PDB file of C-alpha atoms in Angstrom:
ATOM      1  CA  MET A   1      29.290 -11.386  15.642  1.00 62.00           C
ATOM      2  CA  SER A   2      28.526  -7.900  14.287  1.00 74.00           C
ATOM      3  CA  ALA A   3      27.285  -9.506  11.122  1.00 78.00           C
ATOM      4  CA  TYR A   4      24.868 -11.745  13.067  1.00 70.00           C
ATOM      5  CA  PHE A   5      23.373  -8.833  14.878  1.00 73.00           C
ATOM      6  CA  PHE A   6      23.146  -6.729  11.659  1.00 82.00           C
ATOM      7  CA  VAL A   7      21.168  -9.494  10.093  1.00 79.00           C
ATOM      8  CA  PHE A   8      18.929  -9.877  13.117  1.00 75.00           C
ATOM      9  CA  GLY A   9      18.283  -6.183  13.482  1.00 80.00           C
ATOM     10  CA  ALA A  10      17.508  -5.733   9.766  1.00 82.00           C
ATOM     11  CA  GLY A  11      15.218  -8.782   9.560  1.00 77.00           C
ATOM     12  CA  LEU A  12      13.347  -7.809  12.710  1.00 77.00           C
ATOM     13  CA  GLY A  13      12.834  -4.240  11.715  1.00 78.00           C
ATOM     14  CA  LEU A  14      11.675  -5.150   8.208  1.00 77.00           C
ATOM     15  CA  VAL A  15       9.296  -7.798   9.308  1.00 77.00           C
ATOM     16  CA  MET A  16       7.492  -6.637  12.586  1.00 78.00           C
ATOM     17  CA  GLN A  17       5.503  -3.841  11.047  1.00 79.00           C
ATOM     18  CA  VAL A  18       4.820  -5.726   7.857  1.00 81.00           C
ATOM     19  CA  LEU A  19       3.166  -8.486   9.882  1.00 82.00           C
ATOM     20  CA  VAL A  20       0.791  -5.986  11.562  1.00 85.00           C
ATOM     21  CA  LEU A  21      -0.169  -4.641   8.121  1.00 84.00           C
ATOM     22  CA  VAL A  22      -0.762  -8.114   6.793  1.00 84.00           C
ATOM     23  CA  VAL A  23      -3.097  -8.942   9.586  1.00 86.00           C
ATOM     24  CA  GLN A  24      -4.926  -5.652   9.327  1.00 83.00           C
ATOM     25  CA  ASN A  25      -5.363  -6.063   5.607  1.00 82.00           C
ATOM     26  CA  ALA A  26      -6.719  -9.696   5.929  1.00 82.00           C
ATOM     27  CA  VAL A  27      -9.783  -8.698   7.932  1.00 82.00           C
ATOM     28  CA  SER A  28     -12.777  -6.416   7.468  1.00 76.00           C
ATOM     29  CA  TYR A  29     -12.949  -2.940   9.070  1.00 70.00           C
ATOM     30  CA  GLU A  30     -15.158  -3.982  11.895  1.00 73.00           C
ATOM     31  CA  ASP A  31     -12.506  -6.622  13.033  1.00 82.00           C
ATOM     32  CA  LEU A  32      -9.580  -4.299  12.612  1.00 81.00           C
ATOM     33  CA  GLY A  33      -9.063  -3.616  16.361  1.00 87.00           C
ATOM     34  CA  VAL A  34      -9.459  -7.250  17.354  1.00 89.00           C
ATOM     35  CA  ALA A  35      -7.004  -8.406  14.629  1.00 88.00           C
ATOM     36  CA  THR A  36      -4.315  -5.886  15.684  1.00 90.00           C
ATOM     37  CA  SER A  37      -4.643  -6.721  19.335  1.00 91.00           C
ATOM     38  CA  GLY A  38      -4.613 -10.424  18.518  1.00 90.00           C
ATOM     39  CA  ALA A  39      -1.368 -10.069  16.506  1.00 88.00           C
ATOM     40  CA  THR A  40       0.230  -8.165  19.434  1.00 89.00           C
ATOM     41  CA  PHE A  41      -1.021 -10.847  21.991  1.00 92.00           C
ATOM     42  CA  PHE A  42       0.436 -13.751  19.941  1.00 90.00           C
ATOM     43  CA  ARG A  43       3.609 -11.913  19.335  1.00 87.00           C
ATOM     44  CA  SER A  44       3.977 -11.546  23.186  1.00 91.00           C
ATOM     45  CA  ILE A  45       3.279 -15.141  23.667  1.00 92.00           C
ATOM     46  CA  GLY A  46       5.871 -16.040  21.035  1.00 89.00           C
ATOM     47  CA  ALA A  47       8.362 -13.704  22.642  1.00 88.00           C
ATOM     48  CA  SER A  48       7.767 -15.346  26.020  1.00 92.00           C
ATOM     49  CA  PHE A  49       8.271 -18.892  24.696  1.00 90.00           C
ATOM     50  CA  GLY A  50      11.437 -17.717  22.546  1.00 89.00           C
ATOM     51  CA  VAL A  51      13.133 -16.106  25.571  1.00 90.00           C
ATOM     52  CA  ALA A  52      12.415 -19.244  27.624  1.00 92.00           C
ATOM     53  CA  VAL A  53      13.708 -21.755  25.077  1.00 91.00           C
ATOM     54  CA  PHE A  54      16.616 -19.838  23.569  1.00 91.00           C
ATOM     55  CA  GLY A  55      17.550 -18.442  26.969  1.00 90.00           C
ATOM     56  CA  THR A  56      17.861 -21.925  28.314  1.00 91.00           C
ATOM     57  CA  ILE A  57      20.044 -22.880  25.379  1.00 91.00           C
ATOM     58  CA  PHE A  58      22.264 -19.821  25.856  1.00 89.00           C
ATOM     59  CA  THR A  59      22.697 -20.463  29.585  1.00 88.00           C
ATOM     60  CA  ASN A  60      23.453 -24.133  29.104  1.00 88.00           C
ATOM     61  CA  ARG A  61      25.943 -23.451  26.288  1.00 89.00           C
ATOM     62  CA  LEU A  62      27.663 -20.692  28.231  1.00 87.00           C
ATOM     63  CA  THR A  63      27.897 -22.647  31.411  1.00 87.00           C
ATOM     64  CA  SER A  64      29.459 -25.589  29.590  1.00 87.00           C
ATOM     65  CA  LYS A  65      31.925 -23.478  27.821  1.00 86.00           C
ATOM     66  CA  LEU A  66      32.945 -21.567  30.949  1.00 83.00           C
ATOM     67  CA  GLU A  67      33.571 -24.906  32.786  1.00 83.00           C
ATOM     68  CA  ASP A  68      35.940 -25.774  29.940  1.00 84.00           C
ATOM     69  CA  VAL A  69      37.689 -22.364  30.018  1.00 81.00           C
ATOM     70  CA  PHE A  70      38.160 -22.552  33.866  1.00 79.00           C
ATOM     71  CA  ALA A  71      39.367 -26.156  33.734  1.00 77.00           C
ATOM     72  CA  ALA A  72      41.834 -25.359  31.024  1.00 76.00           C
ATOM     73  CA  ALA A  73      43.191 -22.288  32.703  1.00 70.00           C
ATOM     74  CA  GLY A  74      44.043 -24.000  35.997  1.00 64.00           C
ATOM     75  CA  LEU A  75      44.179 -20.598  37.728  1.00 59.00           C
ATOM     76  CA  GLY A  76      42.922 -19.767  41.097  1.00 60.00           C
ATOM     77  CA  LEU A  77      39.586 -18.073  41.101  1.00 62.00           C
ATOM     78  CA  PRO A  78      38.343 -15.487  43.649  1.00 63.00           C
ATOM     79  CA  PRO A  79      36.047 -16.965  46.412  1.00 63.00           C
ATOM     80  CA  GLY A  80      32.323 -17.367  45.224  1.00 62.00           C
ATOM     81  CA  VAL A  81      33.265 -16.907  41.495  1.00 67.00           C
ATOM     82  CA  GLY A  82      32.632 -19.989  39.241  1.00 67.00           C
ATOM     83  CA  PRO A  83      31.041 -20.833  35.983  1.00 70.00           C
ATOM     84  CA  GLY A  84      27.602 -20.632  37.400  1.00 73.00           C
ATOM     85  CA  GLN A  85      28.095 -17.208  38.893  1.00 74.00           C
ATOM     86  CA  VAL A  86      29.736 -15.755  35.692  1.00 74.00           C
ATOM     87  CA  ALA A  87      27.007 -17.079  33.539  1.00 75.00           C
ATOM     88  CA  ALA A  88      24.291 -15.689  35.800  1.00 74.00           C
ATOM     89  CA  ASP A  89      25.905 -12.273  36.233  1.00 75.00           C
ATOM     90  CA  PRO A  90      28.324 -10.899  33.518  1.00 76.00           C
ATOM     91  CA  ARG A  91      29.577  -8.385  36.080  1.00 77.00           C
ATOM     92  CA  ALA A  92      31.486 -11.199  37.792  1.00 75.00           C
ATOM     93  CA  VAL A  93      33.863 -11.160  34.748  1.00 77.00           C
ATOM     94  CA  ALA A  94      35.497  -8.076  36.297  1.00 76.00           C
ATOM     95  CA  GLN A  95      36.590 -10.137  39.320  1.00 75.00           C
ATOM     96  CA  LEU A  96      38.436 -12.725  37.175  1.00 77.00           C
ATOM     97  CA  PRO A  97      42.231 -12.637  36.537  1.00 77.00           C
ATOM     98  CA  PRO A  98      43.086 -10.508  33.573  1.00 79.00           C
ATOM     99  CA  GLU A  99      44.598 -13.250  31.566  1.00 78.00           C
ATOM    100  CA  LEU A 100      41.268 -15.243  31.814  1.00 80.00           C
ATOM    101  CA  ARG A 101      38.920 -12.513  30.698  1.00 82.00           C
ATOM    102  CA  PRO A 102      39.342 -12.846  26.911  1.00 86.00           C
ATOM    103  CA  ALA A 103      38.652 -16.525  26.981  1.00 85.00           C
ATOM    104  CA  VAL A 104      35.362 -15.868  29.053  1.00 84.00           C
ATOM    105  CA  LEU A 105      34.232 -13.180  26.708  1.00 86.00           C
ATOM    106  CA  HIS A 106      34.897 -15.506  23.758  1.00 87.00           C
ATOM    107  CA  ALA A 107      32.664 -18.041  25.485  1.00 87.00           C
ATOM    108  CA  TYR A 108      29.982 -15.443  25.767  1.00 86.00           C
ATOM    109  CA  SER A 109      30.252 -14.657  22.048  1.00 85.00           C
ATOM    110  CA  THR A 110      30.295 -18.176  20.791  1.00 88.00           C
ATOM    111  CA  SER A 111      27.270 -19.091  23.066  1.00 89.00           C
ATOM    112  CA  ILE A 112      25.290 -16.269  21.416  1.00 86.00           C
ATOM    113  CA  THR A 113      26.250 -17.540  18.045  1.00 85.00           C
ATOM    114  CA  ASP A 114      24.984 -21.026  18.961  1.00 88.00           C
ATOM    115  CA  VAL A 115      21.661 -19.441  19.760  1.00 89.00           C
ATOM    116  CA  PHE A 116      21.394 -18.079  16.269  1.00 83.00           C
ATOM    117  CA  LEU A 117      22.339 -21.385  14.804  1.00 88.00           C
ATOM    118  CA  TYR A 118      19.720 -23.225  16.860  1.00 88.00           C
ATOM    119  CA  ALA A 119      17.147 -20.627  15.811  1.00 87.00           C
ATOM    120  CA  SER A 120      17.928 -20.953  12.038  1.00 87.00           C
ATOM    121  CA  PRO A 121      15.768 -24.091  11.523  1.00 91.00           C
ATOM    122  CA  VAL A 122      12.782 -22.348  13.078  1.00 88.00           C
ATOM    123  CA  VAL A 123      13.281 -19.321  10.780  1.00 85.00           C
ATOM    124  CA  LEU A 124      13.630 -21.632   7.827  1.00 91.00           C
ATOM    125  CA  VAL A 125      10.362 -23.427   8.607  1.00 92.00           C
ATOM    126  CA  ALA A 126       8.495 -20.146   8.956  1.00 86.00           C
ATOM    127  CA  PHE A 127       9.959 -18.982   5.656  1.00 86.00           C
ATOM    128  CA  VAL A 128       8.662 -22.009   3.896  1.00 92.00           C
ATOM    129  CA  ILE A 129       5.190 -21.707   5.499  1.00 89.00           C
ATOM    130  CA  ALA A 130       5.015 -18.172   4.414  1.00 83.00           C
ATOM    131  CA  TRP A 131       5.008 -19.214   0.757  1.00 88.00           C
ATOM    132  CA  PHE A 132       1.780 -21.187   1.324  1.00 86.00           C
ATOM    133  CA  LEU A 133      -0.210 -18.243   2.811  1.00 81.00           C
ATOM    134  CA  LYS A 134      -2.898 -16.865   0.674  1.00 81.00           C
ATOM    135  CA  GLU A 135      -1.963 -13.548  -1.057  1.00 78.00           C
ATOM    136  CA  ASP A 136      -4.484 -10.826  -0.283  1.00 76.00           C
ATOM    137  CA  ARG A 137      -4.191  -7.566  -2.332  1.00 75.00           C
ATOM    138  CA  LEU A 138      -3.209  -4.608  -0.127  1.00 74.00           C
ATOM    139  CA  ARG A 139      -6.235  -2.589   0.708  1.00 66.00           C
ATOM    140  CA  THR A 140      -6.072   0.792  -1.027  1.00 60.00           C
ATOM    141  CA  SER A 141      -8.786   2.552   1.013  1.00 54.00           C
ATOM    142  CA  VAL A 142      -7.646   4.767   3.871  1.00 49.00           C
ATOM    143  CA  THR A 143      -9.047   7.450   5.998  1.00 48.00           C
ATOM    144  CA  ALA A 144      -8.986  10.907   4.400  1.00 46.00           C
ATOM    145  CA  PRO A 145      -9.020  13.451   7.212  1.00 49.00           C
ATOM    146  CA  ASP A 146     -10.870  16.666   6.738  1.00 49.00           C
ATOM    147  CA  THR A 147      -9.626  20.028   7.898  1.00 50.00           C
ATOM    148  CA  THR A 148     -12.473  20.047  10.501  1.00 50.00           C
ATOM    149  CA  GLN A 149     -11.018  16.824  11.935  1.00 47.00           C
ATOM    150  CA  THR A 150      -7.462  18.199  12.221  1.00 48.00           C
ATOM    151  CA  LEU A 151      -8.061  21.871  13.102  1.00 47.00           C
ATOM    152  CA  ALA A 152      -9.754  23.441  16.074  1.00 47.00           C
ATOM    153  CA  SER A 153     -12.905  24.539  14.354  1.00 47.00           C
ATOM    154  CA  ASN A 154     -16.649  23.859  14.595  1.00 51.00           C
ATOM    155  CA  PRO A 155     -17.432  20.135  13.685  1.00 52.00           C
ATOM    156  CA  VAL A 156     -19.277  19.473  10.574  1.00 52.00           C
ATOM    157  CA  GLU A 157     -22.120  16.999  10.599  1.00 54.00           C
ATOM    158  CA  ARG A 158     -22.428  14.856   7.485  1.00 52.00           C
ATOM    159  CA  SER A 159     -24.443  11.850   6.542  1.00 54.00           C
ATOM    160  CA  SER A 160     -22.744   8.591   5.830  1.00 52.00           C
ATOM    161  CA  TYR A 161     -23.332   9.184   2.071  1.00 55.00           C
ATOM    162  CA  ASP A 162     -21.756  12.685   2.312  1.00 61.00           C
ATOM    163  CA  GLU A 163     -18.810  11.467   4.268  1.00 56.00           C
ATOM    164  CA  CYS A 164     -18.210   8.559   1.679  1.00 60.00           C
ATOM    165  CA  ALA A 165     -18.473  11.115  -1.153  1.00 60.00           C
ATOM    166  CA  ARG A 166     -15.910  13.413   0.540  1.00 60.00           C
ATOM    167  CA  ALA A 167     -13.511  10.570   1.229  1.00 57.00           C
ATOM    168  CA  LEU A 168     -13.650   9.229  -2.239  1.00 56.00           C
ATOM    169  CA  SER A 169     -13.177  12.612  -3.765  1.00 56.00           C
ATOM    170  CA  VAL A 170     -10.089  13.165  -1.713  1.00 54.00           C
ATOM    171  CA  LEU A 171      -8.696   9.762  -2.474  1.00 49.00           C
ATOM    172  CA  GLY A 172      -9.469   9.861  -6.109  1.00 49.00           C
ATOM    173  CA  SER A 173      -7.642  13.181  -6.495  1.00 51.00           C
ATOM    174  CA  ARG A 174      -4.749  12.058  -4.424  1.00 46.00           C
ATOM    175  CA  GLU A 175      -3.225  10.000  -7.345  1.00 50.00           C
ATOM    176  CA  GLY A 176      -1.141  11.675  -9.820  1.00 58.00           C
ATOM    177  CA  ARG A 177      -3.115  13.059 -12.669  1.00 65.00           C
ATOM    178  CA  LYS A 178      -1.100  11.202 -15.343  1.00 72.00           C
ATOM    179  CA  ALA A 179      -0.868   7.982 -13.299  1.00 76.00           C
ATOM    180  CA  VAL A 180      -4.741   7.986 -13.052  1.00 77.00           C
ATOM    181  CA  TYR A 181      -5.019   7.818 -16.942  1.00 83.00           C
ATOM    182  CA  VAL A 182      -2.141   5.371 -17.258  1.00 87.00           C
ATOM    183  CA  LYS A 183      -3.774   3.090 -14.786  1.00 85.00           C
ATOM    184  CA  ILE A 184      -7.297   3.189 -16.406  1.00 87.00           C
ATOM    185  CA  THR A 185      -6.030   2.823 -19.864  1.00 90.00           C
ATOM    186  CA  GLU A 186      -4.161  -0.367 -18.939  1.00 91.00           C
ATOM    187  CA  ARG A 187      -7.238  -1.620 -17.067  1.00 90.00           C
ATOM    188  CA  ALA A 188      -9.372  -1.066 -20.085  1.00 90.00           C
ATOM    189  CA  GLY A 189      -6.747  -2.989 -22.229  1.00 91.00           C
ATOM    190  CA  LEU A 190      -6.110  -0.072 -24.601  1.00 91.00           C
ATOM    191  CA  ASP A 191      -3.019   1.164 -26.302  1.00 91.00           C
ATOM    192  CA  LEU A 192      -3.464   4.838 -26.059  1.00 92.00           C
ATOM    193  CA  LEU A 193      -1.634   7.821 -24.595  1.00 91.00           C
ATOM    194  CA  PRO A 194      -2.836   8.760 -21.146  1.00 88.00           C
ATOM    195  CA  ALA A 195      -3.835  12.218 -22.581  1.00 89.00           C
ATOM    196  CA  ALA A 196      -5.864  10.487 -25.257  1.00 91.00           C
ATOM    197  CA  SER A 197      -7.859   8.561 -22.674  1.00 90.00           C
ATOM    198  CA  TRP A 198      -8.323  11.833 -20.807  1.00 87.00           C
ATOM    199  CA  LEU A 199      -9.574  13.570 -23.998  1.00 90.00           C
ATOM    200  CA  LEU A 200     -11.979  10.756 -24.866  1.00 91.00           C
ATOM    201  CA  LEU A 201     -13.621  10.830 -21.378  1.00 88.00           C
ATOM    202  CA  ARG A 202     -14.169  14.600 -21.736  1.00 88.00           C
ATOM    203  CA  ILE A 203     -15.756  14.183 -25.103  1.00 90.00           C
ATOM    204  CA  ARG A 204     -17.942  11.495 -23.575  1.00 88.00           C
ATOM    205  CA  ARG A 205     -19.048  13.832 -20.788  1.00 83.00           C
ATOM    206  CA  HIS A 206     -19.487  16.951 -22.924  1.00 84.00           C
ATOM    207  CA  GLY A 207     -20.648  15.457 -26.167  1.00 86.00           C
ATOM    208  CA  THR A 208     -18.064  17.648 -28.103  1.00 87.00           C
ATOM    209  CA  VAL A 209     -14.912  19.365 -26.998  1.00 86.00           C
ATOM    210  CA  GLU A 210     -12.682  22.043 -28.494  1.00 87.00           C
ATOM    211  CA  PRO A 211      -9.011  21.140 -27.937  1.00 86.00           C
ATOM    212  CA  ALA A 212      -7.955  24.835 -27.760  1.00 84.00           C
ATOM    213  CA  ARG A 213     -10.464  25.541 -25.013  1.00 83.00           C
ATOM    214  CA  LEU A 214      -9.249  22.556 -23.075  1.00 82.00           C
ATOM    215  CA  ALA A 215      -5.783  23.987 -23.085  1.00 79.00           C
ATOM    216  CA  GLU A 216      -7.139  27.188 -21.570  1.00 82.00           C
ATOM    217  CA  THR A 217      -9.243  25.609 -18.931  1.00 81.00           C
ATOM    218  CA  THR A 218      -7.210  22.695 -17.766  1.00 80.00           C
ATOM    219  CA  PRO A 219      -3.564  22.274 -16.571  1.00 77.00           C
ATOM    220  CA  VAL A 220      -2.779  19.875 -19.427  1.00 81.00           C
ATOM    221  CA  PRO A 221      -0.286  21.291 -21.916  1.00 84.00           C
ATOM    222  CA  LEU A 222      -1.486  22.272 -25.423  1.00 86.00           C
ATOM    223  CA  ARG A 223       1.187  19.933 -26.867  1.00 89.00           C
ATOM    224  CA  ALA A 224      -0.122  16.927 -24.935  1.00 88.00           C
ATOM    225  CA  ILE A 225      -3.635  17.818 -25.996  1.00 89.00           C
ATOM    226  CA  THR A 226      -2.565  18.122 -29.641  1.00 91.00           C
ATOM    227  CA  GLU A 227      -0.859  14.873 -29.623  1.00 92.00           C
ATOM    228  CA  ALA A 228      -3.745  13.111 -28.023  1.00 91.00           C
ATOM    229  CA  SER A 229      -6.210  14.677 -30.608  1.00 92.00           C
ATOM    230  CA  ARG A 230      -4.031  13.500 -33.432  1.00 92.00           C
ATOM    231  CA  GLN A 231      -3.908   9.938 -32.017  1.00 93.00           C
ATOM    232  CA  VAL A 232      -7.703   9.532 -31.533  1.00 92.00           C
ATOM    233  CA  GLU A 233      -8.348  11.046 -34.991  1.00 93.00           C
ATOM    234  CA  GLU A 234      -5.908   8.669 -36.659  1.00 92.00           C
ATOM    235  CA  ARG A 235      -7.571   5.698 -35.022  1.00 92.00           C
ATOM    236  CA  ARG A 236     -11.051   6.992 -35.973  1.00 92.00           C
ATOM    237  CA  LEU A 237     -12.212   7.320 -32.430  1.00 93.00           C
ATOM    238  CA  VAL A 238     -13.281  10.923 -32.941  1.00 92.00           C
ATOM    239  CA  ALA A 239     -14.358  12.936 -36.030  1.00 92.00           C
ATOM    240  CA  ARG A 240     -14.092  16.748 -36.520  1.00 90.00           C
ATOM    241  CA  GLU A 241     -17.008  19.203 -36.809  1.00 87.00           C
ATOM    242  CA  GLY A 242     -15.243  22.416 -37.510  1.00 85.00           C
ATOM    243  CA  VAL A 243     -12.883  22.904 -34.471  1.00 85.00           C
ATOM    244  CA  GLN A 244     -14.734  20.500 -32.328  1.00 89.00           C
ATOM    245  CA  LEU A 245     -14.245  16.709 -31.694  1.00 90.00           C
ATOM    246  CA  ILE A 246     -17.119  14.368 -31.523  1.00 92.00           C
ATOM    247  CA  LEU A 247     -16.964  10.576 -30.816  1.00 92.00           C
ATOM    248  CA  THR A 248     -17.343   8.032 -33.514  1.00 92.00           C
ATOM    249  CA  GLU A 249     -19.176   4.654 -32.852  1.00 93.00           C
ATOM    250  CA  GLU A 250     -15.862   3.128 -32.059  1.00 93.00           C
ATOM    251  CA  GLY A 251     -14.956   6.064 -29.870  1.00 91.00           C
ATOM    252  CA  VAL A 252     -18.158   5.627 -27.876  1.00 93.00           C
ATOM    253  CA  ARG A 253     -17.266   1.951 -27.180  1.00 93.00           C
ATOM    254  CA  VAL A 254     -13.745   2.856 -26.226  1.00 93.00           C
ATOM    255  CA  SER A 255     -14.760   5.763 -23.997  1.00 91.00           C
ATOM    256  CA  THR A 256     -17.363   3.527 -22.290  1.00 91.00           C
ATOM    257  CA  ARG A 257     -14.643   1.063 -21.559  1.00 92.00           C
ATOM    258  CA  LEU A 258     -12.373   3.833 -20.047  1.00 90.00           C
ATOM    259  CA  ALA A 259     -15.355   5.094 -17.908  1.00 86.00           C
ATOM    260  CA  LYS A 260     -15.953   1.585 -16.514  1.00 86.00           C
ATOM    261  CA  ALA A 261     -12.165   1.243 -15.738  1.00 88.00           C
ATOM    262  CA  ARG A 262     -12.257   4.593 -13.886  1.00 82.00           C
ATOM    263  CA  GLU A 263     -15.310   3.317 -11.909  1.00 77.00           C
ATOM    264  CA  GLU A 264     -13.583   0.218 -10.979  1.00 80.00           C
ATOM    265  CA  SER A 265     -10.472   2.105  -9.827  1.00 77.00           C
ATOM    266  CA  LEU A 266     -12.703   4.297  -7.578  1.00 72.00           C
ATOM    267  CA  ALA A 267     -14.426   1.260  -6.298  1.00 71.00           C
ATOM    268  CA  GLU A 268     -11.127  -0.158  -5.182  1.00 72.00           C
ATOM    269  CA  LEU A 269     -10.657   2.721  -2.895  1.00 67.00           C
ATOM    270  CA  LEU A 270     -13.744   1.715  -1.015  1.00 66.00           C
ATOM    271  CA  GLY A 271     -12.166  -1.712   0.019  1.00 63.00           C
ATOM    272  CA  ASP A 272     -14.607  -3.831   2.018  1.00 61.00           C
ATOM    273  CA  TRP A 273     -17.475  -1.306   1.424  1.00 60.00           C
ATOM    274  CA  TRP A 274     -17.569  -2.380  -2.166  1.00 61.00           C
ATOM    275  CA  GLY A 275     -18.930  -5.826  -1.426  1.00 61.00           C
ATOM    276  CA  PRO A 276     -21.535  -7.965  -3.036  1.00 63.00           C
ATOM    277  CA  GLU A 277     -24.242  -6.381  -0.874  1.00 65.00           C
ATOM    278  CA  ARG A 278     -23.146  -2.761  -1.582  1.00 65.00           C
ATOM    279  CA  PRO A 279     -26.128  -0.309  -1.484  1.00 66.00           C
ATOM    280  CA  THR A 280     -27.545   1.269  -4.624  1.00 73.00           C
ATOM    281  CA  ASP A 281     -26.661   4.765  -3.299  1.00 69.00           C
ATOM    282  CA  LEU A 282     -22.984   3.754  -3.196  1.00 65.00           C
ATOM    283  CA  VAL A 283     -23.039   2.540  -6.784  1.00 69.00           C
ATOM    284  CA  LYS A 284     -24.657   5.764  -7.809  1.00 72.00           C
ATOM    285  CA  LEU A 285     -22.063   7.805  -5.887  1.00 69.00           C
ATOM    286  CA  VAL A 286     -19.165   6.035  -7.766  1.00 67.00           C
ATOM    287  CA  GLU A 287     -20.905   6.764 -11.013  1.00 67.00           C
ATOM    288  CA  GLU A 288     -21.446  10.447 -10.236  1.00 67.00           C
ATOM    289  CA  LEU A 289     -17.789  10.935  -9.123  1.00 65.00           C
ATOM    290  CA  THR A 290     -16.584   9.193 -12.125  1.00 63.00           C
ATOM    291  CA  ALA A 291     -18.396  11.751 -14.245  1.00 60.00           C
ATOM    292  CA  GLU A 292     -17.077  14.688 -12.245  1.00 58.00           C
ATOM    293  CA  LEU A 293     -13.552  13.305 -12.595  1.00 58.00           C
ATOM    294  CA  SER A 294     -13.977  13.168 -16.367  1.00 55.00           C
ATOM    295  CA  GLY A 295     -14.374  16.907 -16.803  1.00 54.00           C
ATOM    296  CA  SER A 296     -15.981  20.151 -15.547  1.00 54.00           C
ATOM    297  CA  ASP A 297     -18.537  22.406 -16.878  1.00 54.00           C
ATOM    298  CA  ALA A 298     -15.893  25.167 -17.477  1.00 53.00           C
ATOM    299  CA  GLU A 299     -14.416  22.830 -20.274  1.00 55.00           C
ATOM    300  CA  ARG A 300     -17.561  22.787 -22.360  1.00 56.00           C
ATOM    301  CA  PRO A 301     -17.216  24.103 -25.804  1.00 55.00           C
ATOM    302  CA  ARG A 302     -18.498  27.619 -26.784  1.00 54.00           C
ATOM    303  CA  THR A 303     -21.706  26.509 -28.279  1.00 53.00           C
ATOM    304  CA  SER A 304     -25.345  26.410 -27.427  1.00 41.00           C
ATOM    305  CA  GLU A 305     -25.858  23.001 -28.809  1.00 49.00           C
ATOM    306  CA  PRO A 306     -26.679  20.532 -26.118  1.00 49.00           C
ATOM    307  CA  PRO A 307     -24.252  17.716 -25.554  1.00 48.00           C
ATOM    308  CA  ARG A 308     -24.854  14.395 -27.259  1.00 51.00           C
ATOM    309  CA  ASP A 309     -25.949  11.425 -25.017  1.00 48.00           C
ATOM    310  CA  TYR A 310     -23.294   8.792 -25.179  1.00 49.00           C
ATOM    311  CA  HIS A 311     -24.549   7.020 -22.020  1.00 49.00           C
ATOM    312  CA  ALA A 312     -27.712   5.611 -23.613  1.00 42.00           C
TER     313      ALA A 312
END
């Protein structure tokens, strides 16, 4: 019996919240409240039918088993105590003769077991149907609260464009630094070190970079920058001009693919906002944030030469 209750509790705990997340993920933001309340409503309806159906099964099985127990015992029962009374109120077990109580409790136990067995086909059918449901990718966009929303301070008024920019910046930087470049390298279909992708995007932004200066102005270790520089040089993605690195024609193509992959990973954070009818301002915002995440002005090489235009 304990094993049955363990399976029941573990299954119920693992499934209930997942079902809510599935429903919320399957609808657009404007329908989120309706979907959540609808899931709660149908869960309540299902619980009502379940209690009615399986409660009836339990009562009938228990009454039948108690009648067999009392008939086999052949003992005198207290006035007003019978199978119906014991089935309706478990407290009536205390009024039974001591030698009869173990058999009555066993009847309760086996009746509950029967309920689980009768429910098994229903669970099996639901399990099979679940395999035919369409799989929707879990939405990655979430609300990123600002300090003005969580602390007692003067509210800050922003336009929808500014609010979207703030949320994307927070969400984009929330990912692990290395994981970001692992992800965009795989998305671009390239076999490069994450640091090599990071380096190529910075060369694309600044025109030229000086590896030693990058080690001074970024948290990336010098060793990682050195290994990345060696890899992109060996693959002829960059060429050296003194101590600085510039992109070759192949390097321009590769860095463009990486920038596109970064834009797509940012766009995923927008969820339903990044639909077919997305506004031009939103596209421009993603492009601007991609550029910002590919390097800062502090990383520019110590030279007065203007950066090369790799975006043309």
